[in-house]
Coordinates of C-alpha atoms and ligand atoms in Angstrom, one line a residue:
X826 CA -36.1 42.3 -1.3
X827 CA -38.6 39.8 0.0
X828 CA -41.4 41.1 2.1
X829 CA -43.8 39.0 4.0
X830 CA -47.1 39.8 5.8
X831 CA -46.4 38.9 9.4
X832 CA -49.6 38.1 11.3
X833 CA -47.9 39.0 14.5
X834 CA -47.3 42.6 13.6
X835 CA -50.1 42.7 11.0
X836 CA -47.7 44.3 8.6
X837 CA -45.6 43.5 5.6
X838 CA -42.0 43.2 6.8
X839 CA -38.7 42.8 5.2
X840 CA -37.7 39.1 5.4
X841 CA -34.4 38.6 7.2
X842 CA -33.7 35.0 8.2
X843 CA -32.1 34.3 11.6
X844 CA -29.2 32.6 9.8
X845 CA -28.1 34.0 6.5
X846 CA -29.2 31.9 3.6
X847 CA -31.1 29.4 5.7
X848 CA -34.7 29.2 6.7
X849 CA -36.4 27.3 9.4
X850 CA -40.0 26.8 8.4
X851 CA -42.8 24.9 10.2
X852 CA -46.4 24.3 9.0
X853 CA -49.0 22.6 11.2
X854 CA -49.9 19.3 9.6
X855 CA -53.0 17.2 9.4
X856 CA -54.9 15.2 12.0
X857 CA -54.9 11.8 10.5
X858 CA -58.3 10.4 11.2
X859 CA -59.9 10.6 7.8
X860 CA -59.2 11.3 4.2
X861 CA -58.0 14.9 3.5
X862 CA -60.3 17.4 1.9
X863 CA -59.6 20.2 -0.7
X864 CA -59.2 22.8 2.1
X865 CA -56.2 20.8 3.3
X866 CA -55.0 20.5 -0.3
X867 CA -55.2 24.3 -0.6
X868 CA -53.2 24.9 2.5
X869 CA -50.4 22.4 1.8
X870 CA -50.2 23.4 -1.9
X871 CA -49.9 27.1 -1.0
X872 CA -47.2 26.5 1.5
X873 CA -45.4 24.1 -0.9
X874 CA -45.3 26.9 -3.5
X875 CA -44.0 29.3 -0.8
X876 CA -41.3 26.9 0.2
X877 CA -40.3 26.3 -3.4
X878 CA -40.2 30.0 -4.1
X879 CA -37.9 30.5 -1.1
X880 CA -35.7 27.7 -2.6
X881 CA -35.9 29.4 -6.0
X882 CA -34.4 32.4 -4.2
X883 CA -31.6 30.1 -3.2
X884 CA -32.5 29.8 0.5
X885 CA -31.8 26.5 2.1
X886 CA -35.2 25.6 3.6
X887 CA -35.5 23.2 6.5
X888 CA -39.2 22.5 6.3
X889 CA -41.2 20.7 8.9
X890 CA -44.8 19.5 8.7
X891 CA -46.0 17.4 11.6
X892 CA -48.5 14.6 11.6
X893 CA -51.1 14.8 14.4
X894 CA -51.6 11.1 15.1
X895 CA -52.8 11.5 18.7
X896 CA -56.0 13.6 19.2
X897 CA -59.3 13.2 21.0
X898 CA -61.2 13.2 17.7
X899 CA -59.0 10.4 16.5
X900 CA -59.8 8.4 19.6
X901 CA -63.5 8.9 19.0
X902 CA -63.1 7.9 15.4
X903 CA -61.1 4.8 16.2
X904 CA -63.8 3.7 18.6
X905 CA -66.5 4.3 16.0
X906 CA -64.6 2.2 13.5
X907 CA -63.7 -0.5 16.0
X908 CA -60.0 0.0 15.5
X909 CA -57.2 1.4 17.6
X910 CA -55.5 4.8 17.4
X911 CA -52.3 3.4 15.8
X912 CA -54.0 1.5 13.0
X913 CA -56.3 4.5 12.2
X914 CA -53.3 6.9 12.3
X915 CA -51.2 4.7 10.0
X916 CA -54.0 4.3 7.5
X917 CA -54.6 8.0 7.1
X918 CA -51.0 9.0 7.3
X919 CA -50.5 6.7 4.2
X920 CA -53.5 8.4 2.5
X921 CA -52.0 11.8 3.3
X922 CA -48.7 11.0 1.7
X923 CA -50.4 9.5 -1.3
X924 CA -52.4 12.8 -1.7
X925 CA -49.3 14.8 -1.4
X926 CA -47.8 12.9 -4.3
X927 CA -50.9 13.2 -6.4
X928 CA -50.9 17.0 -5.7
X929 CA -47.2 17.3 -6.6
X930 CA -46.5 18.6 -3.1
X931 CA -42.9 17.9 -2.2
X932 CA -42.4 16.1 1.0
X933 CA -41.1 18.3 3.9
X934 CA -37.6 17.8 5.2
X935 CA -39.2 16.0 8.1
X936 CA -42.8 14.9 8.9
X937 CA -42.6 14.2 12.6
X938 CA -45.4 12.2 14.3
X939 CA -46.7 12.8 17.8
X940 CA -46.5 9.1 18.6
X941 CA -42.8 9.3 18.0
X942 CA -42.2 12.4 20.1
X943 CA -43.8 11.5 23.4
X944 CA -40.5 11.8 25.4
X945 CA -39.8 15.2 24.0
X946 CA -43.3 16.3 24.8
X947 CA -43.0 15.0 28.4
X948 CA -39.7 16.8 28.9
X949 CA -41.2 20.1 27.7
X950 CA -44.1 19.7 30.1
X951 CA -41.7 19.1 32.9
X952 CA -39.8 22.3 32.1
X953 CA -43.1 24.2 32.1
X954 CA -44.1 22.7 35.5
X955 CA -40.7 23.5 36.9
X956 CA -40.9 27.1 35.7
X957 CA -44.5 27.3 37.2
X958 CA -46.1 28.0 33.8
X959 CA -48.0 24.8 34.3
X960 CA -49.8 23.0 37.1
X961 CA -51.1 19.5 37.7
X962 CA -54.6 18.5 38.6
X963 CA -56.3 15.2 39.1
X964 CA -57.2 15.0 35.4
X965 CA -54.1 16.4 33.7
X966 CA -51.5 19.1 33.4
X967 CA -52.6 22.6 32.3
X968 CA -50.8 25.7 31.0
X969 CA -51.4 28.7 33.3
X970 CA -52.3 31.5 30.9
X971 CA -52.2 34.2 33.6
X972 CA -48.5 33.4 34.1
X973 CA -47.5 34.3 30.6
X974 CA -47.6 38.1 30.2
X975 CA -47.6 38.1 26.3
X976 CA -50.6 35.8 25.9
X977 CA -52.8 37.2 23.1
X978 CA -50.1 38.9 21.2
X979 CA -50.7 37.0 18.0
X980 CA -54.5 36.7 17.9
X981 CA -54.9 40.1 19.6
X982 CA -57.5 38.5 21.9
X983 CA -57.7 40.4 25.2
X984 CA -57.5 38.3 28.3
X985 CA -60.8 39.6 29.5
X986 CA -62.6 38.3 26.3
X987 CA -61.0 34.9 26.6
X988 CA -63.4 33.6 29.2
X989 CA -65.4 31.1 27.3
X990 CA -68.3 30.8 29.7
X991 CA -67.1 27.4 30.8
X992 CA -67.9 26.4 34.3
X993 CA -64.6 26.6 36.1
X994 CA -64.1 24.5 39.1
X995 CA -61.6 25.6 41.7
X996 CA -61.3 22.0 43.0
X997 CA -58.4 19.8 42.3
X998 CA -60.0 18.0 39.4
X999 CA -60.3 20.8 36.9
X1000 CA -58.3 23.6 35.4
X1001 CA -58.1 26.8 37.4
X1002 CA -59.2 29.1 34.6
X1003 CA -61.2 28.8 31.5
X1004 CA -58.3 30.1 29.4
X1005 CA -55.9 27.5 30.7
X1006 CA -55.4 24.6 28.2
X1007 CA -54.4 21.0 28.6
X1008 CA -50.7 20.0 28.1
X1009 CA -51.4 16.4 29.3
X1010 CA -54.6 14.5 29.7
X1011 CA -54.6 11.7 32.3
X1012 CA -56.4 8.5 31.5
X1013 CA -59.9 8.7 33.0
X1014 CA -62.2 5.9 34.0
X1015 CA -63.8 4.5 30.9
X1016 CA -60.7 5.4 28.8
X1017 CA -58.8 2.2 29.7
X1018 CA -57.6 0.5 26.6
X1019 CA -57.0 3.7 24.6
X1020 CA -53.5 4.8 23.7
X1021 CA -51.6 6.2 26.7
X1022 CA -48.1 6.7 27.8
X1023 CA -46.4 6.8 31.2
X1024 CA -45.2 10.2 32.5
X1025 CA -44.0 11.5 35.8
X1026 CA -47.3 13.3 36.1
X1027 CA -49.4 10.3 35.3
X1028 CA -50.3 7.9 32.6
X1029 CA -52.0 9.7 29.7
X1030 CA -51.7 11.5 26.4
X1031 CA -50.6 14.9 25.2
X1032 CA -53.0 17.8 24.6
X1033 CA -53.1 19.1 21.1
X1034 CA -50.9 22.2 21.2
X1035 CA -47.8 20.9 23.0
X1036 CA -46.8 18.7 20.1
X1037 CA -45.9 21.6 17.8
X1038 CA -43.8 23.3 20.4
X1039 CA -42.0 20.1 21.1
X1040 CA -41.4 19.3 17.4
X1041 CA -40.3 22.8 16.6
X1042 CA -37.8 22.6 19.5
X1043 CA -36.5 19.2 18.4
X1044 CA -36.3 19.7 14.6
X1045 CA -35.7 23.4 14.2
X1046 CA -34.5 24.9 17.5
X1047 CA -35.7 27.5 20.0
X1048 CA -36.4 30.1 17.4
X1049 CA -37.6 29.8 13.8
X1050 CA -38.1 32.0 10.8
X1051 CA -41.5 31.1 9.4
X1052 CA -44.5 29.4 10.9
X1053 CA -47.6 28.7 8.8
X1054 CA -51.0 27.3 9.0
X1055 CA -54.5 28.3 7.9
X1056 CA -56.3 31.2 9.5
X1057 CA -58.3 29.0 11.8
X1058 CA -55.2 28.0 13.7
X1059 CA -54.2 31.5 14.8
X1060 CA -56.3 31.1 17.9
X1061 CA -56.1 29.2 20.1
X1062 CA -53.5 26.8 18.6
X1063 CA -50.7 29.2 17.5
X1064 CA -51.3 31.5 20.5
X1065 CA -50.8 28.5 22.7
X1066 CA -47.7 27.4 20.8
X1067 CA -46.1 30.8 21.4
X1068 CA -47.0 30.6 25.1
X1069 CA -45.6 27.1 25.6
X1070 CA -42.4 27.7 23.6
X1071 CA -41.5 31.2 24.9
X1072 CA -42.3 30.2 28.5
X1073 CA -40.2 27.1 28.3
X1074 CA -37.1 28.5 26.5
X1075 CA -37.3 32.1 27.6
X1076 CA -36.4 33.0 24.0
X1077 CA -38.6 35.4 22.1
X1078 CA -39.9 35.6 19.6
X1079 CA -40.3 31.9 19.1
X1080 CA -41.4 32.7 15.5
X1081 CA -40.1 35.6 13.6
X1082 CA -42.8 35.7 10.9
X1083 CA -46.2 34.1 11.2
X1084 CA -47.9 33.3 7.9
X1085 CA -51.6 32.5 7.9
X1086 CA -53.3 31.2 4.7
X1087 CA -56.9 31.8 3.7
X1088 CA -59.6 29.2 4.2
X1089 CA -61.3 27.4 1.4
X1090 CA -65.1 27.4 1.4
X1091 CA -67.3 25.7 -1.1
X1092 CA -69.8 27.9 -3.0
X1093 CA -69.8 30.3 -0.1
X1094 CA -70.3 27.8 2.7
X1095 CA -67.9 26.2 5.1
X1096 CA -67.3 22.6 4.0
X1097 CA -69.3 20.2 6.0
X1098 CA -70.5 16.6 5.6
X1099 CA -74.1 17.6 6.7
X1100 CA -74.3 20.3 4.0
X1101 CA -73.2 17.8 1.4
X1102 CA -70.5 20.2 0.1
X1103 CA -67.6 18.3 1.5
X1104 CA -65.0 17.5 -1.2
X1105 CA -62.3 15.0 -0.4
X1106 CA -59.0 15.2 -2.3
X1107 CA -59.8 11.8 -3.9
X1108 CA -63.1 13.2 -5.2
X1109 CA -61.2 16.1 -6.8
X1110 CA -58.6 13.8 -8.3
X1111 CA -61.3 11.7 -10.0
X1112 CA -62.2 14.8 -12.1
X1113 CA -59.1 16.8 -12.3
X1114 CA -55.3 16.4 -12.1
X1115 CA -53.2 17.6 -9.2
X1116 CA -51.5 20.0 -11.6
X1117 CA -54.8 21.6 -12.6
X1118 CA -55.7 22.0 -8.9
X1119 CA -52.3 23.6 -8.2
X1120 CA -52.7 26.0 -11.0
X1121 CA -56.1 27.0 -9.6
X1122 CA -54.6 27.6 -6.2
X1123 CA -51.8 29.6 -7.6
X1124 CA -54.2 32.1 -9.2
X1125 CA -55.2 33.3 -5.8
X1126 CA -53.2 35.1 -3.1
X1127 CA -52.3 32.6 -0.4
X1128 CA -54.0 34.9 2.2
X1129 CA -57.3 35.3 0.4
X1130 CA -60.3 33.3 1.2
X1131 CA -60.9 30.9 -1.6
X1132 CA -64.4 30.2 -2.7
X1133 CA -64.3 26.9 -4.5
X1134 CA -66.7 25.9 -7.3
X1135 CA -66.3 23.3 -10.0
X1136 CA -67.2 26.0 -12.5
X1137 CA -64.4 28.3 -11.4
X1138 CA -61.9 25.5 -11.4
X1139 CA -62.9 24.5 -15.0
X1140 CA -62.7 28.1 -16.1
X1141 CA -59.2 28.4 -14.7
X1142 CA -58.1 25.2 -16.3
X1143 CA -58.8 26.7 -19.7
X1144 CA -56.0 29.3 -19.0
X1145 CA -53.6 26.5 -18.1
X1146 CA -54.5 24.7 -21.3
X1147 CA -53.7 28.0 -23.1
X1148 CA -50.2 28.1 -21.4
X1149 CA -49.5 24.4 -22.3
X1150 CA -50.5 25.1 -25.9
X1151 CA -48.2 28.1 -25.9
X1152 CA -45.3 25.9 -24.7
X1153 CA -46.1 23.5 -27.6
X1154 CA -46.2 26.3 -30.1
X1155 CA -42.9 27.6 -28.9
X1156 CA -41.2 24.3 -29.9
X1157 CA -43.0 24.1 -33.2
X1158 CA -42.1 27.5 -34.5
X1159 CA -38.4 27.5 -33.6
X1160 CA -36.1 27.6 -36.5
X1161 CA -32.4 27.5 -36.8
X1162 CA -31.1 31.0 -36.2
X1163 CA -29.3 33.3 -34.0
X1164 CA -30.5 34.4 -30.6
X1165 CA -32.3 37.7 -30.8
X1166 CA -31.6 40.3 -28.2
X1167 CA -35.3 41.1 -28.2
X1168 CA -36.5 37.8 -26.7
X1169 CA -33.6 37.7 -24.2
X1170 CA -34.4 41.2 -22.9
X1171 CA -38.1 40.5 -22.8
X1172 CA -37.5 37.3 -20.8
X1173 CA -35.1 39.0 -18.4
X1174 CA -37.6 41.8 -17.8
X1175 CA -40.4 39.3 -17.2
X1176 CA -38.3 37.3 -14.8
X1177 CA -37.4 40.5 -12.8
X1178 CA -41.0 41.6 -12.7
X1179 CA -42.2 38.2 -11.7
X1180 CA -39.7 38.1 -8.8
X1181 CA -40.7 41.6 -7.8
X1182 CA -44.3 40.5 -7.5
X1183 CA -43.5 37.3 -5.7
X1184 CA -41.3 39.2 -3.3
X1185 CA -44.3 41.2 -2.3
X1186 CA -45.6 38.7 0.2
X1187 CA -45.7 35.8 -2.4
X1188 CA -48.2 37.6 -4.6
X1189 CA -49.0 34.6 -6.9
X1190 CA -51.8 36.4 -9.0
X1191 CA -49.6 39.4 -9.8
X1192 CA -46.8 37.0 -10.6
X1193 CA -49.1 35.3 -13.1
X1194 CA -50.2 38.6 -14.6
X1195 CA -46.6 39.2 -15.5
X1196 CA -46.4 35.7 -17.1
X1197 CA -49.6 36.3 -19.1
X1198 CA -48.3 39.6 -20.5
X1199 CA -45.0 38.0 -21.4
X1200 CA -46.8 35.1 -23.2
X1201 CA -48.7 37.7 -25.3
X1202 CA -45.5 39.4 -26.3
X1203 CA -43.7 36.1 -27.2
X1204 CA -46.8 35.0 -29.2
X1205 CA -46.6 38.3 -31.1
X1206 CA -42.9 37.7 -31.8
X1207 CA -43.7 34.2 -33.0
X1208 CA -46.4 35.6 -35.3
X1209 CA -43.8 37.8 -36.9
X1210 CA -41.5 34.8 -37.6
X1211 CA -37.8 34.8 -37.0
X1212 CA -38.1 32.9 -33.8
X1213 CA -34.9 30.9 -33.3
X1214 CA -34.1 27.7 -31.4
X1215 CA -32.2 29.8 -28.9
X1216 CA -35.2 32.1 -28.4
X1217 CA -37.2 29.0 -27.6
X1218 CA -34.6 27.8 -25.2
X1219 CA -34.5 31.1 -23.3
X1220 CA -38.3 31.3 -23.0
X1221 CA -38.6 27.6 -22.0
X1222 CA -35.9 28.1 -19.3
X1223 CA -38.1 30.8 -17.7
X1224 CA -41.1 28.5 -17.9
X1225 CA -39.1 25.7 -16.3
X1226 CA -38.2 28.1 -13.5
X1227 CA -41.8 28.8 -13.0
X1228 CA -42.6 25.2 -12.9
X1229 CA -39.9 24.6 -10.3
X1230 CA -42.2 26.7 -8.0
X1231 CA -45.7 25.8 -9.2
X1232 CA -45.3 22.4 -10.9
X1233 CA -48.3 22.8 -13.2
X1234 CA -47.2 22.4 -16.8
X1235 CA -47.6 19.3 -18.9
X1236 CA -44.3 19.0 -20.6
X1237 CA -45.0 15.4 -21.7
X1238 CA -47.7 16.7 -24.0
X1239 CA -45.3 18.8 -26.0
X1240 CA -45.1 17.4 -29.5
X1241 CA -41.8 17.4 -31.1
X1242 CA -41.4 18.8 -34.7
X1243 CA -38.9 16.6 -36.5
X1244 CA -36.9 17.2 -39.6
X1245 CA -37.1 14.5 -42.3
X1246 CA -33.6 13.4 -41.5
X1247 CA -34.5 13.0 -37.8
X1248 CA -37.6 11.0 -38.8
X1249 CA -35.6 8.7 -41.0
X1250 CA -33.2 8.0 -38.2
X1251 CA -36.0 7.3 -35.7
X1252 CA -37.6 4.9 -38.2
X1253 CA -34.3 3.2 -38.9
X1254 CA -33.7 2.7 -35.2
X1255 CA -37.1 1.1 -34.8
X1256 CA -36.4 -1.2 -37.7
X1257 CA -33.1 -2.3 -36.3
X1258 CA -34.6 -2.9 -32.9
X1259 CA -37.3 -5.1 -34.5
X1260 CA -34.5 -7.1 -36.2
X1261 CA -32.9 -7.4 -32.8
X1262 CA -29.8 -5.5 -34.1
X1263 CA -29.5 -3.6 -30.8
X1264 CA -25.9 -2.5 -31.2
X1265 CA -26.7 -0.8 -34.5
X1266 CA -29.9 0.6 -33.1
X1267 CA -27.9 2.1 -30.2
X1268 CA -25.5 3.7 -32.6
X1269 CA -28.4 5.5 -34.3
X1270 CA -29.7 6.6 -31.0
X1271 CA -26.3 8.2 -30.2
X1272 CA -26.5 9.9 -33.6
X1273 CA -29.9 11.3 -32.7
X1274 CA -28.7 12.5 -29.3
X1275 CA -26.0 14.4 -31.1
X1276 CA -28.7 16.1 -33.2
X1277 CA -30.5 17.1 -29.9
X1278 CA -33.2 14.3 -30.0
X1279 CA -33.6 12.2 -26.9
X1280 CA -35.4 8.9 -27.2
X1281 CA -36.9 7.2 -24.2
X1282 CA -38.5 3.7 -24.4
X1283 CA -41.2 3.9 -21.8
X1284 CA -44.0 1.4 -20.9
X1285 CA -46.3 3.6 -22.9
X1286 CA -44.1 3.4 -26.0
X1287 CA -41.4 5.5 -27.5
X1288 CA -41.1 9.1 -26.1
X1289 CA -39.3 11.7 -28.2
X1290 CA -37.9 14.8 -26.6
X1291 CA -35.8 17.7 -27.9
X1292 CA -32.9 18.4 -25.7
Ligands
LIG1902 P1 -56.7 19.5 10.5 O1 -56.4 18.2 9.9 O2 -58.1 19.9 10.5 O3 -56.0 19.7 11.8 O4 -56.1 20.7 9.5 C1 -54.8 20.6 9.0 C2 -54.5 21.9 8.3 O5 -55.4 22.2 7.3 C3 -54.5 23.1 9.2 O6 -53.5 24.0 8.8 C4 -55.9 23.7 9.0 O7 -55.9 25.1 9.3 C5 -56.0 23.5 7.5 N1 -57.5 23.4 7.1 C6 -58.5 22.7 7.6 N2 -59.6 23.0 6.9 C7 -59.3 23.9 6.0 C8 -60.1 24.6 4.9 N3 -61.4 24.4 4.8 N4 -59.4 25.5 4.2 C9 -58.1 25.7 4.3 N5 -57.3 25.1 5.2 C10 -57.9 24.2 6.1
LIG1903 ZN1 -49.3 23.3 15.2

């Protein structure tokens, strides 16, 4: 039974999806005004592993990660760089997708962009206005927090403590209460020329929070199973999402389980450019591979705060190298032989224990502890000899399953032990190809396939794999 820690109830709860076998999952995406940093990489890698684990459990996951390509910080940045919001957004959306690929993060089912959802955002604001959860002023449309009784249920922030000390004008230009937040920002003097859209309540742009409510509604529906993001988004962003969505649809809860991942700090400090400890994803990838970073991330619970240091990363990579060597050894020692009950049982037990740990709120580190103990036992069995090809297959299958969740192993590095007959055939094929006798060469290749050897001619040369 899968249990997840729900930030809404602050408890581990049994996970029961709204629709049997299907999961609607949303994670707040990046604001695309600069290259991503390793904090973003942590958050999206952790949720990628969670999504893949849910798929491993055979759930059909409809996974949405939005792209915030309209934001006040973006407007500021576009001005500084003498460009416009759209070009800036396009540039860093491309960088984001490139980073995802390098980090082996699978694309979401959909990556909706704010610029492509303005009509949906406007309709949602209209509903909120009609239901009197929102009001219009000279400078925008605001959500009226006092009208939403459940406000604060996620962040546990009491309404009395929400007053931020902002000067609140009661005139028609400004919001009525410090807690109220912008749904729509009308174009002000001096803002001419920046991106804006026509709406019944005035030309302008959406506030930050409304996009996630609108995109959830459009791509996943009025109620969803899982909503994620890093801790910092709990308040005000997620609290405001709940208010907007539940006020508009009247359905609650908008989200059944809220998952909040831990922040990444660098050597004890919050990452910041002025402190000089700001590490972009591209800086990371100059030194280490995406798989190495993923492995590092997977050694920690997704909810724990992660204190990054290059030293710690390098230390962890040594464990990954150990696992890769183990996979290599597995293939080298395997002999012809019959499958032993022992390895099969050992693997089944390891798989069950791994799932039990992962079912406990995606406990990655405890899951890995099971894998390390299993590796030790298999190594012992290999030391004692009598390790058959089938044993190898059984153990490798389990490691392939792990890799479908974590995507960290270097399968391509596995060397293949060949018999003298297999070597002879490979040499013969090479000779025939050099002599341009392609038909004969192909016949040898078929012969090798029948022996369980797969040959791939790649741009880097011949790759040999055991099937
Ligand atoms: P942003 O682009 O800043 O809107 O952030 C996009 C996502 O990355 C959000 O879920 C943030 O909570 C998350 N995030 C930003 N900074 C960090 C960090 N240092 N550690 C972990 N997650 C972060
Ligand atoms: Zn969001």
